Short mmCIF file of C-alpha atoms in Angstrom, two decimals:
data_model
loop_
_atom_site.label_atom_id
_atom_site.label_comp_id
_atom_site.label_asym_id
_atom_site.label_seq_id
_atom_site.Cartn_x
_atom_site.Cartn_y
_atom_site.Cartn_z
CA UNK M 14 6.95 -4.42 -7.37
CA UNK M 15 6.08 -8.04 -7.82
CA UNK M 16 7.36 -11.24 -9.78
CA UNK M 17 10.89 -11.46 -10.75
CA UNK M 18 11.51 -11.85 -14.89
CA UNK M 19 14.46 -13.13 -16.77
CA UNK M 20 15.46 -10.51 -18.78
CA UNK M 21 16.08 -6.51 -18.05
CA UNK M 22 16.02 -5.94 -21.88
CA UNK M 23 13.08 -6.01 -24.58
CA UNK M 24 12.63 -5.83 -27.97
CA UNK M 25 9.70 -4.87 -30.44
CA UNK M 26 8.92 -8.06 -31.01
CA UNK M 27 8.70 -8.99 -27.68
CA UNK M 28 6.31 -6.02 -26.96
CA UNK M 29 4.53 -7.75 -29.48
CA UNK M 30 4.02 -10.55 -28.45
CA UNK M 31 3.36 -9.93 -24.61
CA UNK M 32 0.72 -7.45 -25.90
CA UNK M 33 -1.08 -10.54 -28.05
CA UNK M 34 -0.88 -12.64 -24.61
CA UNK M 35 -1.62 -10.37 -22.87
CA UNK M 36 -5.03 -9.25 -24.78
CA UNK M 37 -5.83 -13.15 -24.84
CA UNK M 38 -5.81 -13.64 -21.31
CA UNK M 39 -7.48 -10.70 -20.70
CA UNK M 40 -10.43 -12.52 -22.78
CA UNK M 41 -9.94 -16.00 -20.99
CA UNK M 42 -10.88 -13.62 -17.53
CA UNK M 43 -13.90 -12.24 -19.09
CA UNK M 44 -14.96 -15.87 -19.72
CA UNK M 45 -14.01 -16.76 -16.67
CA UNK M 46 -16.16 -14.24 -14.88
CA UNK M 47 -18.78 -14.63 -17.14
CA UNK M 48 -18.92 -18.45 -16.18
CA UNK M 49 -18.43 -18.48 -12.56
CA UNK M 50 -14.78 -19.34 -12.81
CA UNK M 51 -13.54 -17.62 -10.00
CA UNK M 52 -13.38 -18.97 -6.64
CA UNK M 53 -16.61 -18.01 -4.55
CA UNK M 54 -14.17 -19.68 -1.32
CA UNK M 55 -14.93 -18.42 2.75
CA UNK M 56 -12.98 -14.94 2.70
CA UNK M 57 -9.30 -14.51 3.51
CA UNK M 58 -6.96 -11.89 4.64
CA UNK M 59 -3.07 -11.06 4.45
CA UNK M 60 -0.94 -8.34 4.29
CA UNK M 61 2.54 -6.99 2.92
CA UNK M 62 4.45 -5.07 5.09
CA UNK M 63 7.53 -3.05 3.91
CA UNK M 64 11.15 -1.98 6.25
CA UNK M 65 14.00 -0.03 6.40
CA UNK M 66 17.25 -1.03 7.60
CA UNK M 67 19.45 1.33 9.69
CA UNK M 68 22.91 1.03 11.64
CA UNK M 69 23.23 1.94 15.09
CA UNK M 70 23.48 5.54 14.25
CA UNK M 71 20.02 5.54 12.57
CA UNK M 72 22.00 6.35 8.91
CA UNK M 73 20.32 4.28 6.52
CA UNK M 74 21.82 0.86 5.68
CA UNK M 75 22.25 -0.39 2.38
CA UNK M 76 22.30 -4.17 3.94
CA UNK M 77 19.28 -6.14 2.59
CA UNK M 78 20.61 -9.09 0.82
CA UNK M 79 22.99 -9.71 3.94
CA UNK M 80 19.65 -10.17 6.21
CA UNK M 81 18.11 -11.77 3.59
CA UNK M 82 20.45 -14.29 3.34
CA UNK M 83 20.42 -14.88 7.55
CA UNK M 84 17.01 -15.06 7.59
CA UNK M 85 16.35 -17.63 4.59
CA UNK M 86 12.74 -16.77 4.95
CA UNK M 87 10.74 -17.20 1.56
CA UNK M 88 8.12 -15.10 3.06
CA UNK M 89 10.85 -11.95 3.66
CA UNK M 90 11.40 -10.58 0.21
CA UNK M 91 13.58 -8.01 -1.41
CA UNK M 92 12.50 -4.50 -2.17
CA UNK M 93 13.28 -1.94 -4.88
CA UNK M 94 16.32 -0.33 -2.69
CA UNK M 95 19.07 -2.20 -0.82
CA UNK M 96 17.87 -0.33 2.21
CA UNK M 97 14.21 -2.31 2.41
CA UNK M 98 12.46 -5.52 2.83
CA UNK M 99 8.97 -7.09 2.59
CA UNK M 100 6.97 -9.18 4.88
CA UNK M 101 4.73 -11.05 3.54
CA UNK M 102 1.80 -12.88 5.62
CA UNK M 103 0.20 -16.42 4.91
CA UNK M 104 -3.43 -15.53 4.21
CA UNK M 105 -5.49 -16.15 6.86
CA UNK M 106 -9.71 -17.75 6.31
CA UNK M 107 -11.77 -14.78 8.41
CA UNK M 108 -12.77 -15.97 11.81
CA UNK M 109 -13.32 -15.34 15.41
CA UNK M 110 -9.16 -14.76 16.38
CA UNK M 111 -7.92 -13.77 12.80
CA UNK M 112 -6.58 -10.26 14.24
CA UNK M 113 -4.99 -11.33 16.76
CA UNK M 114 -3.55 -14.59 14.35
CA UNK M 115 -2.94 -11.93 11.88
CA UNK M 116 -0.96 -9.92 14.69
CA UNK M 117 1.17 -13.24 15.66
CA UNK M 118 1.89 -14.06 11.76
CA UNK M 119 3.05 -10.02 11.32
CA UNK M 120 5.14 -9.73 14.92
CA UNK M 121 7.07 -13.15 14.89
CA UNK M 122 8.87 -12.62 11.98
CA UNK M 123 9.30 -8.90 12.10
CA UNK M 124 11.16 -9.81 15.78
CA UNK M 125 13.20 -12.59 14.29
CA UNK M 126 14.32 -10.30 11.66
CA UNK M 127 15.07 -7.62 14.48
CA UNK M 128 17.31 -10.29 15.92
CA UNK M 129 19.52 -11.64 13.38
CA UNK M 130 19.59 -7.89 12.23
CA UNK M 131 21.60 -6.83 15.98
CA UNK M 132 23.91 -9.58 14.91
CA UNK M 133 24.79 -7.28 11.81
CA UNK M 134 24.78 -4.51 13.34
CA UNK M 135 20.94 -3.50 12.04
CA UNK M 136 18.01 -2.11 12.88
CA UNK M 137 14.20 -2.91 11.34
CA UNK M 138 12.31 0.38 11.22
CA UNK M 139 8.90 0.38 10.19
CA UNK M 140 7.59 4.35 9.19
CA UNK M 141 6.53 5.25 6.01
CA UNK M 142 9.33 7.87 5.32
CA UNK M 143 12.53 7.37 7.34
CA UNK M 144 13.54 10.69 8.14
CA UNK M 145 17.25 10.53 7.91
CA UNK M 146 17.50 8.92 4.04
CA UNK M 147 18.72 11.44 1.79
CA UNK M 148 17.98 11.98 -1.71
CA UNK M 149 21.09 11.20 -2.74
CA UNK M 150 21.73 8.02 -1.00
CA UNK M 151 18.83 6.67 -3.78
CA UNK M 152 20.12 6.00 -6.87
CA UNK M 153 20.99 2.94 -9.05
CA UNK M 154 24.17 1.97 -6.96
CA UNK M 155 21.11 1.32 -3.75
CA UNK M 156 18.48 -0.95 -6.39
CA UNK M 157 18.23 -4.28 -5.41
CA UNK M 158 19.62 -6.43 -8.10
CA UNK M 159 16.59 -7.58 -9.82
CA UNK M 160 16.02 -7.71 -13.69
CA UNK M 161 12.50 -6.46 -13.18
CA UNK M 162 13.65 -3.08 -11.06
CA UNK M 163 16.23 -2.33 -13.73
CA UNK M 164 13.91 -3.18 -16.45
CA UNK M 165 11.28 -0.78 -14.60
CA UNK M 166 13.81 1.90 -14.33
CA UNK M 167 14.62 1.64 -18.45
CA UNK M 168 11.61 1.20 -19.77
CA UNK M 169 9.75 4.24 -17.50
CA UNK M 170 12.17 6.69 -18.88
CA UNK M 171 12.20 5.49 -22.39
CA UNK M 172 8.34 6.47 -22.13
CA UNK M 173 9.50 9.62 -20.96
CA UNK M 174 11.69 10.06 -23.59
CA UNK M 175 14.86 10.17 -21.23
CA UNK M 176 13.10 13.29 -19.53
CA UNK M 177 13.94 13.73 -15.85
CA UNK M 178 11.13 12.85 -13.31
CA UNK M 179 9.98 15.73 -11.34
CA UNK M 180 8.82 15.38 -7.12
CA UNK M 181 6.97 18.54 -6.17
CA UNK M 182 5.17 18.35 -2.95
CA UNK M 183 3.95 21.56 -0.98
CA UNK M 184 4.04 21.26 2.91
CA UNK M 185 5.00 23.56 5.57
CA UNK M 186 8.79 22.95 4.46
CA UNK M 187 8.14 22.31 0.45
CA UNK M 188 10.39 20.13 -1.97
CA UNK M 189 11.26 20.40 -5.04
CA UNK M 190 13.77 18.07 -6.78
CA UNK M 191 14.13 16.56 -10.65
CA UNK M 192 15.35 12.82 -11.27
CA UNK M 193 16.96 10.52 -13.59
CA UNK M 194 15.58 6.99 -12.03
CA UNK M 195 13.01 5.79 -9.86
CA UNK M 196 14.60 5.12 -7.05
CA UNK M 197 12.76 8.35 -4.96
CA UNK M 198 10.21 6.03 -4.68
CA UNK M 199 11.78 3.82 -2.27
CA UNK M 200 12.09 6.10 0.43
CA UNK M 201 8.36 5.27 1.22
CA UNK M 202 7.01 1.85 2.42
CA UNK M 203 3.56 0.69 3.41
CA UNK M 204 1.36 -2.41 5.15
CA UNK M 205 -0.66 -3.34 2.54
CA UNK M 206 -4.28 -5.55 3.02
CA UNK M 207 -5.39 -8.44 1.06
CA UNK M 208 -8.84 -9.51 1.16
CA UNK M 209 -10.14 -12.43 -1.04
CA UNK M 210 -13.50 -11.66 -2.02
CA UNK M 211 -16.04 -13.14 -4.21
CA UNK M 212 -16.98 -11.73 -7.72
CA UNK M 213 -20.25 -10.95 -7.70
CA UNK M 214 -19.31 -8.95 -4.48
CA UNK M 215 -15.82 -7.63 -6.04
CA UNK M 216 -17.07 -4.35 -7.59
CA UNK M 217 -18.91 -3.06 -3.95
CA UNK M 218 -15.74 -3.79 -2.33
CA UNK M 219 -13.49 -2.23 -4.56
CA UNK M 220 -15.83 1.11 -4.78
CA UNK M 221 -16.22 0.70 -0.56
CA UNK M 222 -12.40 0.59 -0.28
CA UNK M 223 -12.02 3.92 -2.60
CA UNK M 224 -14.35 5.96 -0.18
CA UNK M 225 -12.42 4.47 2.69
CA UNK M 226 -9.03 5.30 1.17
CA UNK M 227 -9.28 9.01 2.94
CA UNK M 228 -10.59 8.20 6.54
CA UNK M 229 -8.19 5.27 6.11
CA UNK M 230 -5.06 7.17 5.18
CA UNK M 231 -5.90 9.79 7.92
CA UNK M 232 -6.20 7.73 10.72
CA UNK M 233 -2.99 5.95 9.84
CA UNK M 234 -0.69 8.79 8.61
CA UNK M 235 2.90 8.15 9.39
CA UNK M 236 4.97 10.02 6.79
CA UNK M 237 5.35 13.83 7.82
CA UNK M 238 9.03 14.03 6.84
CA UNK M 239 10.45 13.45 3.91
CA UNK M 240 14.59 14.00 3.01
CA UNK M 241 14.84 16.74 6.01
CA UNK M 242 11.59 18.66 4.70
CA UNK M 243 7.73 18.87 6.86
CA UNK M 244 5.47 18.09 4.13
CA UNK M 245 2.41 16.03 4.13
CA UNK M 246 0.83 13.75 7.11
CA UNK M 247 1.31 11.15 4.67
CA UNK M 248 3.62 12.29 1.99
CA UNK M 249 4.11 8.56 0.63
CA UNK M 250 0.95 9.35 -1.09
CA UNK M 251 2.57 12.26 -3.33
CA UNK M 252 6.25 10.48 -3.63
CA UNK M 253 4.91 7.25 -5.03
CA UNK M 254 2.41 9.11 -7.48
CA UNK M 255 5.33 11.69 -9.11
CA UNK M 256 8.55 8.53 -8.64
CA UNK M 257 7.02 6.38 -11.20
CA UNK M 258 5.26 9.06 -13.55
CA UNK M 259 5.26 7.74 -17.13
CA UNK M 260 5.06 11.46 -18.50
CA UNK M 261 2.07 11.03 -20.76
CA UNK M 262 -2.02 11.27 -19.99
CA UNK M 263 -3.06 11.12 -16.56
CA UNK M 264 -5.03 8.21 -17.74
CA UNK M 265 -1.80 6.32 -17.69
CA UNK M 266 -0.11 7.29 -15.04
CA UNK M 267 0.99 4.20 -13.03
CA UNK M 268 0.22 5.33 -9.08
CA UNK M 269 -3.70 6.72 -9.51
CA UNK M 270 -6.51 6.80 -7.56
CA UNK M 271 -8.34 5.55 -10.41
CA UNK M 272 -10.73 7.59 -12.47
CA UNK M 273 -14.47 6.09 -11.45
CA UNK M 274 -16.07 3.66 -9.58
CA UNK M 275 -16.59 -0.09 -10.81
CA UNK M 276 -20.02 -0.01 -12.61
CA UNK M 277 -20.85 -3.12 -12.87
CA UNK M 278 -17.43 -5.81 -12.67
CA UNK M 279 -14.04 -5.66 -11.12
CA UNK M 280 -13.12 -7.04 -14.76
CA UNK M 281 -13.86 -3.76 -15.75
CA UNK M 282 -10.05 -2.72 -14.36
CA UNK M 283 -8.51 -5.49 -15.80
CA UNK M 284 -9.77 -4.21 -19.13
CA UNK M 285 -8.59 -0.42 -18.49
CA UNK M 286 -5.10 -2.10 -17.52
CA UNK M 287 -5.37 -3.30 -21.54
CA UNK M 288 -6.98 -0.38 -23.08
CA UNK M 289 -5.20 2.51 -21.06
CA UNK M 290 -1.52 1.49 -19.93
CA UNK M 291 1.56 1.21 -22.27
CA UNK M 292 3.45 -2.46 -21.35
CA UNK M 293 6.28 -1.68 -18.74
CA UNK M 294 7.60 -5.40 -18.98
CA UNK M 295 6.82 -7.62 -21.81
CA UNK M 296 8.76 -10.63 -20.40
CA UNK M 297 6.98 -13.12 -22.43
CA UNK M 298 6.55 -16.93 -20.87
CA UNK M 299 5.57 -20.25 -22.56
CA UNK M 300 3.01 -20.72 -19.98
CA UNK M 301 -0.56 -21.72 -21.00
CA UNK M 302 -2.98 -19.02 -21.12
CA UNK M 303 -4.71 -20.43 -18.27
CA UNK M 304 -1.81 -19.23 -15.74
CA UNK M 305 -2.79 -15.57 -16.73
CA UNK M 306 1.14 -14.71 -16.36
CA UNK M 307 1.04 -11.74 -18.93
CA UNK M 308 -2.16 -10.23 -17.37
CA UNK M 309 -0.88 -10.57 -13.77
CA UNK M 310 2.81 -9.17 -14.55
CA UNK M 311 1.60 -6.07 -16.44
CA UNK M 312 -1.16 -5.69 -13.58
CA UNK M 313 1.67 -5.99 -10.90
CA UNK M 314 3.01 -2.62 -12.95
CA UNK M 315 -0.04 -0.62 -12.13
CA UNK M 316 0.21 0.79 -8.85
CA UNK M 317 -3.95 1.50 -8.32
CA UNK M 318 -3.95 2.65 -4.34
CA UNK M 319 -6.56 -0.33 -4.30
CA UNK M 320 -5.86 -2.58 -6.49
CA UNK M 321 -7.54 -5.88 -8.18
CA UNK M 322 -5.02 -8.84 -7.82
CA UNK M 323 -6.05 -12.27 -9.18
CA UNK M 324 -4.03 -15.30 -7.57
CA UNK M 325 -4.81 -19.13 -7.55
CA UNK M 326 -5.55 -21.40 -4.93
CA UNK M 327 -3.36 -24.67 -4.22
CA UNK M 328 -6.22 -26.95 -6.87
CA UNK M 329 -5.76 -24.20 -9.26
CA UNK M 330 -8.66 -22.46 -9.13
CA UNK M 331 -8.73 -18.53 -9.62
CA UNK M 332 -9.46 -16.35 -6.83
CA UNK M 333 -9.82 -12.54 -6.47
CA UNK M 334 -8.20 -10.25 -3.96
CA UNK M 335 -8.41 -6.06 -3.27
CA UNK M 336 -5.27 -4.99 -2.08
CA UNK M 337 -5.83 -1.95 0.09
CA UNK M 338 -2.52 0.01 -0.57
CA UNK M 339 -3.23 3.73 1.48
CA UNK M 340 -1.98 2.71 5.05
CA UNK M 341 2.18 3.70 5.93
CA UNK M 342 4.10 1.17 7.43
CA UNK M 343 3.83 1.07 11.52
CA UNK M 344 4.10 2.90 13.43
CA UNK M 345 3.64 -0.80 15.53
CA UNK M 346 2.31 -4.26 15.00
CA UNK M 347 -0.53 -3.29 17.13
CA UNK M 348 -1.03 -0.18 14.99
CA UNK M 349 -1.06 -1.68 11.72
CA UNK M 350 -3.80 -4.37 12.90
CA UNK M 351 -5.80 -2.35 14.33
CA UNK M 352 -5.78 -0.55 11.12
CA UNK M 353 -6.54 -3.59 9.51
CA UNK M 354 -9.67 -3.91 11.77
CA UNK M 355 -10.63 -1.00 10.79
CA UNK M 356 -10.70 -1.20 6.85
CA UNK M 357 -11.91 -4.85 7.26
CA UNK M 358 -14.91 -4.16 9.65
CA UNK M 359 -15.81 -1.38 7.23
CA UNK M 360 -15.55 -2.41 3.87
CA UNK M 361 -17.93 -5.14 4.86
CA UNK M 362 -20.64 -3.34 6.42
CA UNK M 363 -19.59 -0.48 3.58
CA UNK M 364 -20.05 -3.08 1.02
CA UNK M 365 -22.84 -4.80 2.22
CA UNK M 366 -25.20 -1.27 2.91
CA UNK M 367 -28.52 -1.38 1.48
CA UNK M 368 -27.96 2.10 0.09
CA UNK M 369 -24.14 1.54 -2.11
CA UNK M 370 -22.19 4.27 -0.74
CA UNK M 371 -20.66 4.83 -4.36
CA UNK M 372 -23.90 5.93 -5.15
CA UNK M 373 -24.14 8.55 -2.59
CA UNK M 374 -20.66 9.74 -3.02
CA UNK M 375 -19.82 11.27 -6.37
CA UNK M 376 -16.38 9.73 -7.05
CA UNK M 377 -14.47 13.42 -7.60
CA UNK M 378 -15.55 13.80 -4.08
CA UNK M 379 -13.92 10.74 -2.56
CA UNK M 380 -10.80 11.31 -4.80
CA UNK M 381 -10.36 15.08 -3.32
CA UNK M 382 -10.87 13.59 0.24
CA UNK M 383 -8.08 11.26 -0.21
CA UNK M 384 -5.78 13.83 -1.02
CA UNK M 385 -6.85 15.99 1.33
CA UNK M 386 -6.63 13.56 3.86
CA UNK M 387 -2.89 12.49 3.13
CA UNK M 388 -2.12 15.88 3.12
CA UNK M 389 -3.85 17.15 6.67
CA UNK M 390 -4.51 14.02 8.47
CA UNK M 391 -7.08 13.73 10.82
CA UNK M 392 -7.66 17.72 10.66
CA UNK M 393 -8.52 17.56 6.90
CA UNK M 394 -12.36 18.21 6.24
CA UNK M 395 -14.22 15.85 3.83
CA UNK M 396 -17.18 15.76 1.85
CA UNK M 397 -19.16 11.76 3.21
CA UNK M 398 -22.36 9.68 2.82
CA UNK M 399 -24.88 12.39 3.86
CA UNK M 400 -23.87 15.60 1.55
CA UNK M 401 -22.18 17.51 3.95
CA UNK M 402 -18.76 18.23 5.14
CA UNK M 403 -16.93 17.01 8.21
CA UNK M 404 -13.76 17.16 10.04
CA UNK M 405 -12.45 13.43 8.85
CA UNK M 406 -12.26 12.45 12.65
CA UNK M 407 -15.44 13.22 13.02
CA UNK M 408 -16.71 10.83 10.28
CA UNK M 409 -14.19 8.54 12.06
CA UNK M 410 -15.69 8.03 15.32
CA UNK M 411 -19.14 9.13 15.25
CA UNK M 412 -19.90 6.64 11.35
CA UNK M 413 -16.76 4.02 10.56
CA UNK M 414 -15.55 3.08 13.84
CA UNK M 415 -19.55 1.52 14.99
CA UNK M 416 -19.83 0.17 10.96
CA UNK M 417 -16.24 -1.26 11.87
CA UNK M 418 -17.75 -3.20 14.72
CA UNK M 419 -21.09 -3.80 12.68
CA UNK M 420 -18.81 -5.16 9.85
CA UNK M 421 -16.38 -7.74 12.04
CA UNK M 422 -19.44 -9.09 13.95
CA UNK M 423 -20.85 -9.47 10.69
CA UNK M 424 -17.89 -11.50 10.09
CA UNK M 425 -17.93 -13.73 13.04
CA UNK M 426 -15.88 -11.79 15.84
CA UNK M 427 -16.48 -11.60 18.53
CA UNK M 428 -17.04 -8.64 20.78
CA UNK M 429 -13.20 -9.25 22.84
CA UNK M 430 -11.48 -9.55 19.38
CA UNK M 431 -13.23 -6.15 17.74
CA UNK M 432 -13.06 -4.38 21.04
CA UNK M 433 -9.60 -4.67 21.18
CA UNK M 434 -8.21 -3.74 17.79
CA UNK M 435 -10.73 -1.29 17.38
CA UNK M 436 -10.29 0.66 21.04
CA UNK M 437 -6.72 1.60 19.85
CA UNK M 438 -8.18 3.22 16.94
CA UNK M 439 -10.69 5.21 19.33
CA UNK M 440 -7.86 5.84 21.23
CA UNK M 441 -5.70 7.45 18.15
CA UNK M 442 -9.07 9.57 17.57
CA UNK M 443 -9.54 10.72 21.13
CA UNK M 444 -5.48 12.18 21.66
CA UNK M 445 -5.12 12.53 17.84
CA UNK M 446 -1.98 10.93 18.12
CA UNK M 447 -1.43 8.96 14.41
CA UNK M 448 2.21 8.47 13.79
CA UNK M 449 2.47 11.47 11.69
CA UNK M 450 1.69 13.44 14.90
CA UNK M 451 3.90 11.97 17.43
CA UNK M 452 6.73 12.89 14.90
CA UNK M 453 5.47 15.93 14.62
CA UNK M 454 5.57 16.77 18.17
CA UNK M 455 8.83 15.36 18.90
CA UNK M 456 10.47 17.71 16.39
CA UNK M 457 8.48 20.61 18.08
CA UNK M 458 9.36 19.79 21.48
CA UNK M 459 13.70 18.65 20.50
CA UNK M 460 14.33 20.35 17.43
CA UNK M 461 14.89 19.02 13.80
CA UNK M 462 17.07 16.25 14.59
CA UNK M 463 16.11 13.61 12.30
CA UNK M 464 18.49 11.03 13.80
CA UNK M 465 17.26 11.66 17.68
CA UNK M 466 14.03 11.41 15.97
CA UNK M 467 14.30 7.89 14.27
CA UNK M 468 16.15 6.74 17.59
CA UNK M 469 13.56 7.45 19.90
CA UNK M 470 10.68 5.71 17.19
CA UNK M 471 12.70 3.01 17.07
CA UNK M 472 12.74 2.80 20.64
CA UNK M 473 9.26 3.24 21.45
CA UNK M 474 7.92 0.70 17.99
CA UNK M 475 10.27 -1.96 19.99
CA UNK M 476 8.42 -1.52 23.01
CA UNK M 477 4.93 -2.16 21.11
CA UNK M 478 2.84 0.40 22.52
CA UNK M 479 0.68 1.67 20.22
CA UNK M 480 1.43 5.20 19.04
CA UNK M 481 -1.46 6.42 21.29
CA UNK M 482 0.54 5.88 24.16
CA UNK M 483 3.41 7.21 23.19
CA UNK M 484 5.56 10.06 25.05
CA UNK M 485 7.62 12.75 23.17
CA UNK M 486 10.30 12.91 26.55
#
């Protein structure tokens, strides 16, 4: 949930105050855009990967600043619960290798931290939704000990007037349950892309990675179970939306799909994120105007499933990234590059289409795809590019997966690297195995046993297979 602050607790003045900064610097951007500011650099990519910790028994362990502190890794981050941690990857300049560099960067220090965790008597599980956390075990008692996750926490509910958040998800097995913090919305983690990109080209990439958000989130679904119940093929989507809910206009609502394309700018968001959403945490800094640190905070508190992100390079010079937030966590290194390879081959050739898909998709359309998607998987039906509706896996093999391979050669790969990462994808298609399934077939086939579930994932993720060629023995 981004950059730490010094101070859980607010007043009107400092509300204030961040709001002044934070309308300034959302000037100095304009300007900055308008002048060719921002950093027109070769492309890079990185990611964020998210965790749980277990015990031996496949209970939930409340452990993270223990492994933390034994791996001493500024890269491996805390999370919002005591029962997660974040990878974070060095971004990588787009070349020949960078999947399979990307793939080294992500596996090395997801197996050190499987290591020093079997000294502790721990277990690194990456899955969207582990299926043995209960409700209960998420409450303030499991938050990580951060200001800014305690400042979250007070300052959501005092826009809800103290009312109770409310997580109602249909499913085959639906859930109902009301909730006096945000802590529900740990029990779902992701692998989330970065890709630098330059701003003329911002907008088409942004718009390109909305339309892919459904295919995408199909194709990668790993979140069927959520606190003992068979919901969604990707039920992170509908937790994360409802855990964080402000209360007020769906205009505000923190976790969104958005509400149109870019028309013309990627500023354009940075300008909603002023005009539309209330300040969550007006920690107010002395830094110059220049560092942006008002506009970045309160954009680090909108939770856009792809979202703008402005960083700086090491002279100082502004960049832009699109953070592509749709795809679960795992099921296995190989799985979540191969996503990667995916989104990355097309958004470029998406992006770079003589004909601007945006413009041949009405944006309600790719919105109810999304959703459908994250709630069927690859057997939802979508409306695409040509008018007409298609089974998702369809649209998967027979249009994205050759624009995938259009889009990395585009990029310099070469045919080995895109073959590769991209076969296990046609391989998911062909035996419809995502994640989602193969946990959905193991509970058919051995019976609602969460924990024999997350033991035998575990198991087969530390093999590294890729889900495709998993067993449910």
């Amino acid at each position: 949930m981004g950059q730490e602050i010094a101070s859980d607790r607010f007043s009107e003045a400092d509300l204030a105050r961040f709001t002044t900064r934070l309308r300034e610097e959302t000037a100095l951007l304009a300007r900055w855009f308008a002048e060719g500011r921002i950093a027109r650099a070769p492309p890079m990519l990185g990611f964020e990967l998210e965790a749980w910790l277990v015990d031996t028994a496949m209970c939930p362990a409340p452990r993270a600043p223990a492994l933390l502190d034994a791996l001493a890794d500024p890269r491996v981050v805390p999370e919002l619960s005591v029962f997660n941690i974040e990878f974070n990857g060095t971004p990588l300049e787009l070349g020949a290798t960078t999947l399979s560099q990307l793939a080294t960067t992500l596996g090395e220090p997801l197996e050190r931290a499987q290591r020093l965790g079997e000294d502790l008597g721990l277990r690194v599980v990456t899955i969207g939704t582990l299926p043995t956390i209960d409700a209960e075990q998420l409450d303030i008692e499991t938050m990580s000990p951060l200001a800014r996750y305690r400042a979250l926490n007070a300052r959501i509910f005092a826009l809800r007037q103290g009312r109770a958040l409310s997580l109602i998800i249909d499913g085959d097995e639906p859930l109902e349950l009301h909730w006096h913090d945000v802590m529900l919305e740990a029990a779902g983690t992701s692998f989330q892309i970065h890709l630098q990109v330059a701003p003329e080209h911002a907008a088409r990439v942004y718009n390109a990675s909305k339309i892919l958000s459904g295919p995408l989130v199909a194709i990668s679904a790993n979140s069927p179970f959520l606190f003992g119940h068979a919901l969604w093929e990707e039920t992170r989507i509908a937790l994360f939306e409802q855990a964080v809910s402000v209360g007020g206009a769906i205009l505000q609502e923190r976790v969104n799909f958005g509400q149109r394309y870019a028309a013309h700018s990627i500023l354009e968001t940075f300008e909603a994120n002023l005009a539309r959403y209330p300040v969550l945490l007006p920690q107010c800094s002395d830094e110059p105007p220049e560092t942006l640190t008002h506009l970045r905070l309160h954009n680090g508190t909108i939770w856009r499933w792809n979202r703008p992100l402005i960083g700086f390079d090491d002279d100082g010079r502004p960049h832009l990234r699109i953070e592509h937030r749709v795809i679960p966590a795992g099921p296995t290194v190989a799985d979540a590059i191969a996503n990667t390879a995916l989104y990355l081959g097309a958004v470029h050739a998406l992006s770079h289409d003589p004909r601007p898909p945006e413009q041949r998709l009405p944006f309600p359309l790719a919105m109810a795809g999304f959703y459908d998607c994250a709630r069927a998987g690859l057997g939802a039906r979508i409306r695409w590019l040509d008018g007409r509706e298609h089974q998702v896996a369809t649209i998967l093999r027979d249009d994205l997966l050759p624009r995938a391979h259009r889009g990395l050669e585009a990029l310099g790969m070469g045919a080995d690297e895109r073959g590769h990462w991209l076969d296990i994808i046609a391989q998911r298609l062909a035996r419809r195995r995502t994640g989602a399934a193969w946990q959905r077939a193991w509970v058919a086939r051995h019976g609602h046993d969460m924990y024999g579930l997350t033991a035998a994932y575990l198991a087969r993720q530390r093999a590294g297979h890729p889900v495709h060629q998993w067993s449910i023995d």
